[in-house]
């Protein structure tokens, strides 16, 4: 293991955060900037913290994480995406902050970081890289989340259609992607 490998792992793990941030940027736009920073911080903390848990849980629970993580991610993202879709078809939407409420952000942080849990096991033979890896993974997810939000915000400014519906569909698609990868690849 080396720093380049860890950077590539970080980028791979950050892609779900990036995509969710795009969806949320599209949904809410420029409103509630500070909530996006909190969401990016939560994504970074969870992405960095999960490999620690995975490392210390080690081989004992590796099979459990490998077996059930795709299901957990699918259920959480399908729930949040389904809720967004239902909210998008309600005729009277008063406040868009529900999409960035703390419980929603925490569920998204958990759902997007479950694959990072299993990644912790790869550090077992390389304990000297654990803390560097955690920092790089957390930083990468934080930065990719901010970039995703900026891209989503720009897309939302140029296209005027039901972005909450699109965001819900994207979240469900990410859940399905994680589920398919976890079960068959």
Coordinates of N, CA and C in Angstrom, one line a residue:
X1 N 0.9 -1.2 0.0 CA 0.0 0.0 0.0 C 0.9 1.2 0.0
X2 N 0.4 2.3 -0.7 CA 1.1 3.5 -0.7 C 0.1 4.7 -0.8
X3 N 0.6 5.9 -0.8 CA -0.2 7.1 -0.8 C -1.1 7.2 -2.1
X4 N -0.6 6.8 -3.2 CA -1.3 6.8 -4.5 C -2.5 5.9 -4.4
X5 N -2.3 4.7 -3.9 CA -3.4 3.7 -3.7 C -4.5 4.3 -2.8
X6 N -4.1 4.9 -1.7 CA -5.0 5.5 -0.8 C -5.8 6.6 -1.4
X7 N -5.2 7.4 -2.2 CA -5.8 8.5 -2.9 C -6.9 7.9 -3.9
X8 N -6.5 6.9 -4.6 CA -7.5 6.3 -5.5 C -8.7 5.6 -4.7
X9 N -8.4 5.0 -3.6 CA -9.5 4.5 -2.7 C -10.4 5.6 -2.3
X10 N -9.8 6.7 -1.9 CA -10.5 7.9 -1.4 C -11.5 8.4 -2.5
X11 N -10.9 8.5 -3.7 CA -11.7 9.0 -4.8 C -12.9 8.0 -5.1
X12 N -12.6 6.8 -5.1 CA -13.7 5.8 -5.3 C -14.8 5.8 -4.3
X13 N -14.3 6.0 -3.0 CA -15.3 6.1 -1.9 C -16.1 7.4 -2.0
X14 N -15.5 8.4 -2.5 CA -16.2 9.7 -2.5 C -17.2 9.9 -3.6
X15 N -17.2 9.0 -4.5 CA -18.2 9.1 -5.7 C -19.6 9.1 -5.3
X16 N -20.0 8.3 -4.3 CA -21.4 8.3 -3.8 C -21.7 9.6 -3.2
X17 N -20.8 10.1 -2.3 CA -21.0 11.5 -1.7 C -21.1 12.5 -2.8
X18 N -20.3 12.5 -3.8 CA -20.3 13.4 -4.9 C -21.7 13.4 -5.6
X19 N -22.2 12.2 -5.9 CA -23.4 12.1 -6.6 C -24.6 12.6 -5.8
X20 N -24.6 12.2 -4.5 CA -25.7 12.6 -3.6 C -25.6 14.1 -3.5
X21 N -24.4 14.7 -3.4 CA -24.3 16.2 -3.3 C -24.8 16.9 -4.5
X22 N -24.6 16.3 -5.7 CA -25.1 16.9 -6.9 C -26.6 16.9 -6.8
X23 N -27.2 15.7 -6.4 CA -28.7 15.7 -6.3 C -29.2 16.7 -5.3
X24 N -28.5 16.8 -4.2 CA -29.0 17.8 -3.2 C -28.8 19.2 -3.7
X25 N -27.7 19.5 -4.4 CA -27.5 20.8 -4.9 C -28.5 21.2 -5.9
X26 N -29.0 20.2 -6.8 CA -30.0 20.4 -7.7 C -31.3 20.7 -7.0
X27 N -31.6 19.9 -5.9 CA -32.9 20.0 -5.2 C -33.0 21.3 -4.5
X28 N -32.0 21.8 -3.8 CA -32.1 23.0 -2.9 C -31.5 24.2 -3.5
X29 N -30.6 24.0 -4.4 CA -29.9 25.2 -5.1 C -29.0 26.0 -4.1
X30 N -29.1 27.3 -4.2 CA -28.1 28.1 -3.5 C -28.6 28.4 -2.0
X31 N -29.8 28.0 -1.7 CA -30.3 28.2 -0.4 C -29.6 27.3 0.6
X32 N -29.5 27.7 1.8 CA -28.9 26.9 2.9 C -27.5 26.4 2.7
X33 N -26.6 27.3 2.3 CA -25.2 27.0 2.0 C -24.6 26.3 3.2
X34 N -24.9 26.8 4.4 CA -24.2 26.3 5.6 C -24.6 24.9 5.8
X35 N -25.8 24.5 5.4 CA -26.2 23.1 5.6 C -25.5 22.2 4.6
X36 N -25.1 22.7 3.5 CA -24.3 21.9 2.6 C -22.9 21.7 3.1
X37 N -22.4 22.7 3.8 CA -21.1 22.5 4.4 C -21.1 21.5 5.6
X38 N -22.2 21.5 6.3 CA -22.4 20.5 7.3 C -22.6 19.1 6.7
X39 N -23.3 19.0 5.6 CA -23.5 17.8 5.0 C -22.1 17.2 4.5
X40 N -21.3 18.1 3.9 CA -20.0 17.7 3.4 C -19.1 17.3 4.5
X41 N -19.2 18.0 5.7 CA -18.5 17.6 6.8 C -18.9 16.2 7.4
X42 N -20.2 16.0 7.4 CA -20.7 14.7 7.9 C -20.3 13.6 6.9
X43 N -20.4 13.9 5.6 CA -19.9 12.9 4.7 C -18.4 12.5 4.9
X44 N -17.6 13.6 5.1 CA -16.2 13.3 5.3 C -15.9 12.6 6.6
X45 N -16.6 13.0 7.7 CA -16.4 12.3 9.0 C -16.8 10.8 8.9
X46 N -18.0 10.6 8.3 CA -18.5 9.2 8.2 C -17.6 8.3 7.3
X47 N -17.2 8.9 6.1 CA -16.3 8.2 5.2 C -15.0 7.9 5.8
X48 N -14.4 8.8 6.6 CA -13.2 8.6 7.3 C -13.3 7.7 8.5
X49 N -14.5 7.8 9.2 CA -14.7 7.0 10.4 C -15.0 5.5 10.2
X50 N -15.7 5.3 9.1 CA -16.1 3.9 8.8 C -14.9 3.0 8.6
X51 N -13.8 3.4 7.9 CA -12.7 2.5 7.8 C -12.0 2.2 9.1
X52 N -12.1 3.1 10.0 CA -11.6 2.9 11.4 C -12.4 1.7 12.1
X53 N -13.7 1.8 12.0 CA -14.6 0.8 12.5 C -14.3 -0.5 11.8
X54 N -14.2 -0.5 10.5 CA -13.9 -1.7 9.8 C -12.6 -2.3 10.1
X55 N -11.6 -1.5 10.3 CA -10.3 -2.0 10.7 C -10.3 -2.7 12.0
X56 N -10.9 -2.0 13.0 CA -10.9 -2.6 14.4 C -11.9 -3.8 14.5
X57 N -12.9 -3.8 13.7 CA -13.8 -4.9 13.7 C -13.1 -6.1 13.1
X58 N -12.3 -5.8 12.1 CA -11.4 -6.7 11.5 C -12.1 -7.9 10.8
X59 N -11.4 -9.0 10.8 CA -11.8 -10.2 10.2 C -13.0 -10.8 10.8
X60 N -13.3 -10.6 12.0 CA -14.4 -11.2 12.7 C -15.7 -10.8 12.0
X61 N -15.9 -9.5 11.7 CA -17.1 -9.1 11.2 C -17.1 -8.8 9.7
X62 N -15.9 -9.0 9.0 CA -15.8 -8.7 7.6 C -16.8 -9.4 6.8
X63 N -17.1 -10.6 7.1 CA -18.1 -11.3 6.3 C -19.5 -10.7 6.4
X64 N -19.8 -10.3 7.6 CA -21.1 -9.6 7.9 C -21.2 -8.3 7.0
X65 N -20.2 -7.5 7.1 CA -20.2 -6.2 6.3 C -20.3 -6.5 4.8
X66 N -19.5 -7.5 4.4 CA -19.6 -7.8 2.9 C -20.9 -8.3 2.5
X67 N -21.6 -9.0 3.4 CA -22.9 -9.6 3.1 C -24.0 -8.6 3.2
X68 N -24.1 -7.8 4.2 CA -25.3 -7.0 4.5 C -25.1 -5.5 4.1
X69 N -23.9 -5.0 3.9 CA -23.7 -3.6 3.6 C -24.5 -3.1 2.4
X70 N -24.5 -3.9 1.3 CA -25.3 -3.5 0.1 C -26.8 -3.4 0.4
X71 N -27.3 -4.2 1.2 CA -28.7 -4.2 1.6 C -29.0 -3.0 2.4
X72 N -28.2 -2.7 3.4 CA -28.4 -1.5 4.3 C -28.4 -0.2 3.4
X73 N -27.4 -0.1 2.5 CA -27.3 1.1 1.7 C -28.5 1.2 0.8
X74 N -28.9 0.1 0.2 CA -30.1 0.1 -0.7 C -31.3 0.6 0.1
X75 N -31.6 0.0 1.3 CA -32.8 0.4 2.0 C -32.7 1.9 2.4
X76 N -31.6 2.3 2.9 CA -31.5 3.7 3.4 C -31.7 4.7 2.2
X77 N -31.0 4.5 1.1 CA -31.1 5.4 0.0 C -32.4 5.3 -0.7
X78 N -33.0 4.1 -0.8 CA -34.4 4.0 -1.4 C -35.4 4.7 -0.5
X79 N -35.2 4.6 0.8 CA -36.1 5.3 1.7 C -36.1 6.8 1.5
X80 N -34.8 7.3 1.5 CA -34.7 8.8 1.4 C -35.1 9.2 0.0
X81 N -34.7 8.5 -1.1 CA -35.1 8.8 -2.4 C -36.6 8.7 -2.6
X82 N -37.2 7.7 -2.1 CA -38.7 7.5 -2.1 C -39.4 8.7 -1.5
X83 N -38.8 9.1 -0.3 CA -39.4 10.2 0.4 C -39.3 11.5 -0.4
X84 N -38.2 11.7 -1.1 CA -38.0 12.9 -2.0 C -39.0 12.8 -3.1
X85 N -39.2 11.7 -3.7 CA -40.1 11.5 -4.8 C -41.5 11.9 -4.4
X86 N -41.9 11.3 -3.2 CA -43.3 11.6 -2.7 C -43.4 13.1 -2.4
X87 N -42.4 13.7 -1.8 CA -42.4 15.2 -1.5 C -42.5 16.0 -2.8
X88 N -41.9 15.5 -3.9 CA -41.9 16.2 -5.1 C -43.3 16.3 -5.8
X89 N -44.1 15.3 -5.5 CA -45.4 15.3 -6.1 C -46.5 15.9 -5.2
X90 N -46.2 16.3 -4.0 CA -47.1 17.0 -3.2 C -47.3 18.4 -3.7
X91 N -48.6 18.9 -3.8 CA -48.9 20.1 -4.4 C -48.3 21.3 -3.6
X92 N -48.2 21.2 -2.3 CA -47.8 22.4 -1.5 C -46.6 22.1 -0.7
X93 N -45.4 22.5 -1.3 CA -44.2 22.3 -0.7 C -43.8 23.7 -0.1
X94 N -43.7 23.7 1.3 CA -43.4 25.0 1.9 C -42.0 25.3 2.2
X95 N -41.2 24.2 2.6 CA -39.9 24.5 3.0 C -39.0 23.4 2.5
X96 N -37.9 23.8 1.8 CA -37.0 22.9 1.2 C -35.9 22.4 2.1
X97 N -35.9 22.9 3.3 CA -34.9 22.5 4.3 C -35.1 21.0 4.7
X98 N -36.2 20.5 4.5 CA -36.5 19.1 4.9 C -35.5 18.2 4.2
X99 N -35.1 18.5 3.0 CA -34.1 17.7 2.3 C -32.7 17.8 2.9
X100 N -32.5 18.8 3.7 CA -31.2 19.0 4.4 C -31.4 19.0 5.9
X101 N -32.4 18.4 6.4 CA -32.5 18.3 7.8 C -31.4 17.4 8.4
X102 N -31.1 17.6 9.7 CA -30.0 16.8 10.3 C -30.2 15.3 10.2
X103 N -31.5 14.8 10.5 CA -31.7 13.4 10.3 C -31.5 12.9 8.9
X104 N -31.9 13.7 7.9 CA -31.7 13.3 6.5 C -30.2 13.2 6.2
X105 N -29.5 14.3 6.6 CA -28.1 14.3 6.3 C -27.3 13.1 7.0
X106 N -27.7 12.8 8.2 CA -27.1 11.7 8.9 C -27.4 10.4 8.2
X107 N -28.6 10.2 7.8 CA -28.9 8.9 7.0 C -28.2 8.9 5.7
X108 N -28.0 10.0 5.0 CA -27.3 10.0 3.8 C -25.8 9.7 4.1
X109 N -25.3 10.3 5.2 CA -23.9 10.1 5.5 C -23.6 8.6 5.8
X110 N -24.5 8.0 6.5 CA -24.4 6.5 6.8 C -24.5 5.7 5.5
X111 N -25.5 6.0 4.8 CA -25.8 5.2 3.5 C -24.6 5.3 2.5
X112 N -24.0 6.5 2.4 CA -23.0 6.6 1.4 C -21.6 6.1 2.0
X113 N -21.5 5.9 3.3 CA -20.2 5.5 3.8 C -20.2 4.0 4.2
X114 N -21.2 3.3 4.0 CA -21.2 1.9 4.4 C -20.1 1.1 3.6
X115 N -19.9 1.4 2.4 CA -18.8 0.7 1.7 C -17.4 1.0 2.2
X116 N -17.3 2.1 2.9 CA -16.0 2.5 3.5 C -15.7 1.6 4.7
X117 N -16.8 1.1 5.3 CA -16.7 0.2 6.4 C -15.9 -1.0 6.1
X118 N -16.2 -1.6 5.0 CA -15.5 -2.8 4.5 C -14.1 -2.5 4.1
X119 N -13.8 -1.2 3.6 CA -12.5 -0.8 3.2 C -11.5 -0.9 4.4
X120 N -12.0 -0.7 5.6 CA -11.1 -0.7 6.7 C -10.3 -2.0 6.8
X121 N -10.9 -3.1 6.4 CA -10.2 -4.4 6.4 C -8.9 -4.4 5.6
X122 N -8.9 -3.6 4.6 CA -7.7 -3.6 3.7 C -6.5 -3.0 4.5
X123 N -6.7 -2.3 5.5 CA -5.6 -1.7 6.3 C -5.0 -2.6 7.3
X124 N -5.6 -3.8 7.5 CA -5.1 -4.7 8.5 C -3.7 -5.1 8.3
X125 N -3.3 -5.4 7.1 CA -1.9 -5.8 6.8 C -1.0 -4.5 6.8
X126 N -1.5 -3.3 6.8 CA -0.8 -2.1 6.7 C -1.2 -1.1 7.8
X127 N -1.1 -1.4 9.0 CA -1.6 -0.5 10.1 C -0.9 0.8 10.1
X128 N 0.3 0.9 9.6 CA 1.0 2.2 9.5 C 0.3 3.2 8.6
X129 N -0.5 2.7 7.7 CA -1.2 3.6 6.8 C -2.6 4.0 7.2
X130 N -3.1 3.4 8.3 CA -4.5 3.6 8.8 C -4.8 5.0 9.0
X131 N -4.1 5.8 9.8 CA -4.5 7.1 10.1 C -4.3 8.1 8.9
X132 N -3.3 7.8 8.1 CA -3.1 8.6 6.9 C -4.3 8.3 5.9
X133 N -4.7 7.1 5.8 CA -5.8 6.7 5.0 C -7.1 7.3 5.4
X134 N -7.3 7.3 6.7 CA -8.6 7.9 7.2 C -8.6 9.4 6.9
X135 N -7.5 10.1 7.1 CA -7.5 11.5 6.8 C -7.7 11.8 5.3
X136 N -7.1 11.0 4.5 CA -7.2 11.2 3.0 C -8.6 10.9 2.6
X137 N -9.2 9.8 3.1 CA -10.6 9.4 2.7 C -11.6 10.5 3.2
X138 N -11.4 10.9 4.4 CA -12.3 12.0 4.9 C -12.2 13.2 4.1
X139 N -11.0 13.7 3.8 CA -10.8 14.9 3.1 C -11.3 14.8 1.7
X140 N -11.1 13.7 1.0 CA -11.6 13.5 -0.3 C -13.1 13.5 -0.4
X141 N -13.7 12.9 0.5 CA -15.2 12.9 0.5 C -15.7 14.3 0.8
X142 N -15.1 15.0 1.7 CA -15.5 16.4 2.0 C -15.4 17.2 0.8
X143 N -14.2 17.2 0.1 CA -14.0 18.0 -1.1 C -14.9 17.6 -2.2
X144 N -15.1 16.3 -2.5 CA -16.0 15.9 -3.5 C -17.4 16.3 -3.2
X145 N -17.8 16.3 -2.0 CA -19.2 16.7 -1.6 C -19.4 18.1 -1.9
X146 N -18.5 19.0 -1.6 CA -18.6 20.4 -1.9 C -18.6 20.6 -3.5
X147 N -17.7 19.9 -4.2 CA -17.7 20.0 -5.6 C -19.1 19.5 -6.2
X148 N -19.6 18.4 -5.7 CA -20.9 17.9 -6.2 C -22.0 19.0 -5.9
X149 N -22.0 19.6 -4.8 CA -23.0 20.6 -4.5 C -22.9 21.7 -5.4
X150 N -21.7 22.2 -5.7 CA -21.5 23.3 -6.6 C -22.0 23.0 -8.0
X151 N -21.7 21.8 -8.5 CA -22.2 21.3 -9.8 C -23.7 21.2 -9.8
X152 N -24.3 20.6 -8.8 CA -25.7 20.5 -8.7 C -26.4 21.8 -8.6
X153 N -25.9 22.7 -7.9 CA -26.5 24.1 -7.8 C -26.5 24.7 -9.2
X154 N -25.4 24.6 -10.0 CA -25.4 25.2 -11.3 C -26.4 24.5 -12.2
X155 N -26.5 23.2 -12.1 CA -27.4 22.5 -13.0 C -28.9 23.0 -12.6
X156 N -29.1 23.1 -11.3 CA -30.4 23.5 -10.8 C -30.8 24.9 -11.3
X157 N -29.8 25.8 -11.4 CA -30.0 27.2 -11.9 C -30.4 27.2 -13.4
X158 N -29.9 26.3 -14.2 CA -30.1 26.3 -15.6 C -31.3 25.5 -16.1
X159 N -31.8 24.6 -15.3 CA -32.9 23.7 -15.7 C -34.0 23.9 -14.7
X160 N -35.2 24.1 -15.2 CA -36.3 24.3 -14.3 C -37.3 23.2 -14.5
X161 N -37.2 22.1 -13.8 CA -38.1 21.1 -13.7 C -38.1 20.5 -12.3
X162 N -38.8 19.5 -12.1 CA -38.9 18.9 -10.7 C -37.6 18.3 -10.3
X163 N -36.7 19.1 -9.7 CA -35.4 18.6 -9.3 C -35.5 17.6 -8.1
X164 N -36.4 17.8 -7.3 CA -36.6 16.9 -6.1 C -36.9 15.5 -6.6
X165 N -37.7 15.4 -7.6 CA -38.0 14.1 -8.2 C -36.8 13.5 -8.8
X166 N -36.0 14.3 -9.6 CA -34.7 13.8 -10.1 C -33.8 13.3 -9.1
X167 N -33.7 14.1 -8.0 CA -32.8 13.8 -6.9 C -33.2 12.5 -6.2
X168 N -34.5 12.3 -6.0 CA -35.0 11.0 -5.4 C -34.6 9.8 -6.3
X169 N -34.8 10.0 -7.6 CA -34.5 8.9 -8.5 C -33.0 8.6 -8.5
X170 N -32.1 9.7 -8.4 CA -30.7 9.5 -8.4 C -30.3 8.7 -7.1
X171 N -30.9 9.1 -6.0 CA -30.6 8.4 -4.7 C -30.9 6.9 -4.8
X172 N -32.1 6.6 -5.3 CA -32.5 5.2 -5.5 C -31.6 4.5 -6.4
X173 N -31.1 5.1 -7.5 CA -30.2 4.5 -8.4 C -28.9 4.3 -7.8
X174 N -28.4 5.2 -6.9 CA -27.1 4.9 -6.2 C -27.3 3.7 -5.3
X175 N -28.4 3.6 -4.6 CA -28.7 2.5 -3.7 C -28.7 1.2 -4.5
X176 N -29.3 1.2 -5.7 CA -29.3 0.0 -6.5 C -27.9 -0.4 -7.0
X177 N -27.1 0.7 -7.3 CA -25.7 0.5 -7.8 C -24.9 -0.2 -6.7
X178 N -25.0 0.3 -5.5 CA -24.2 -0.3 -4.3 C -24.7 -1.7 -4.1
X179 N -26.0 -1.9 -4.2 CA -26.6 -3.3 -3.9 C -26.1 -4.3 -5.0
X180 N -26.1 -3.8 -6.3 CA -25.7 -4.7 -7.4 C -24.2 -5.0 -7.2
X181 N -23.4 -4.0 -7.0 CA -21.9 -4.2 -6.9 C -21.6 -5.1 -5.7
X182 N -22.3 -4.9 -4.6 CA -22.1 -5.7 -3.4 C -22.5 -7.1 -3.5
X183 N -23.5 -7.4 -4.3 CA -24.0 -8.8 -4.4 C -23.3 -9.5 -5.5
X184 N -22.9 -8.9 -6.6 CA -22.5 -9.6 -7.8 C -21.0 -9.3 -8.2
X185 N -20.4 -8.3 -7.6 CA -19.0 -8.0 -8.0 C -18.1 -8.1 -6.9

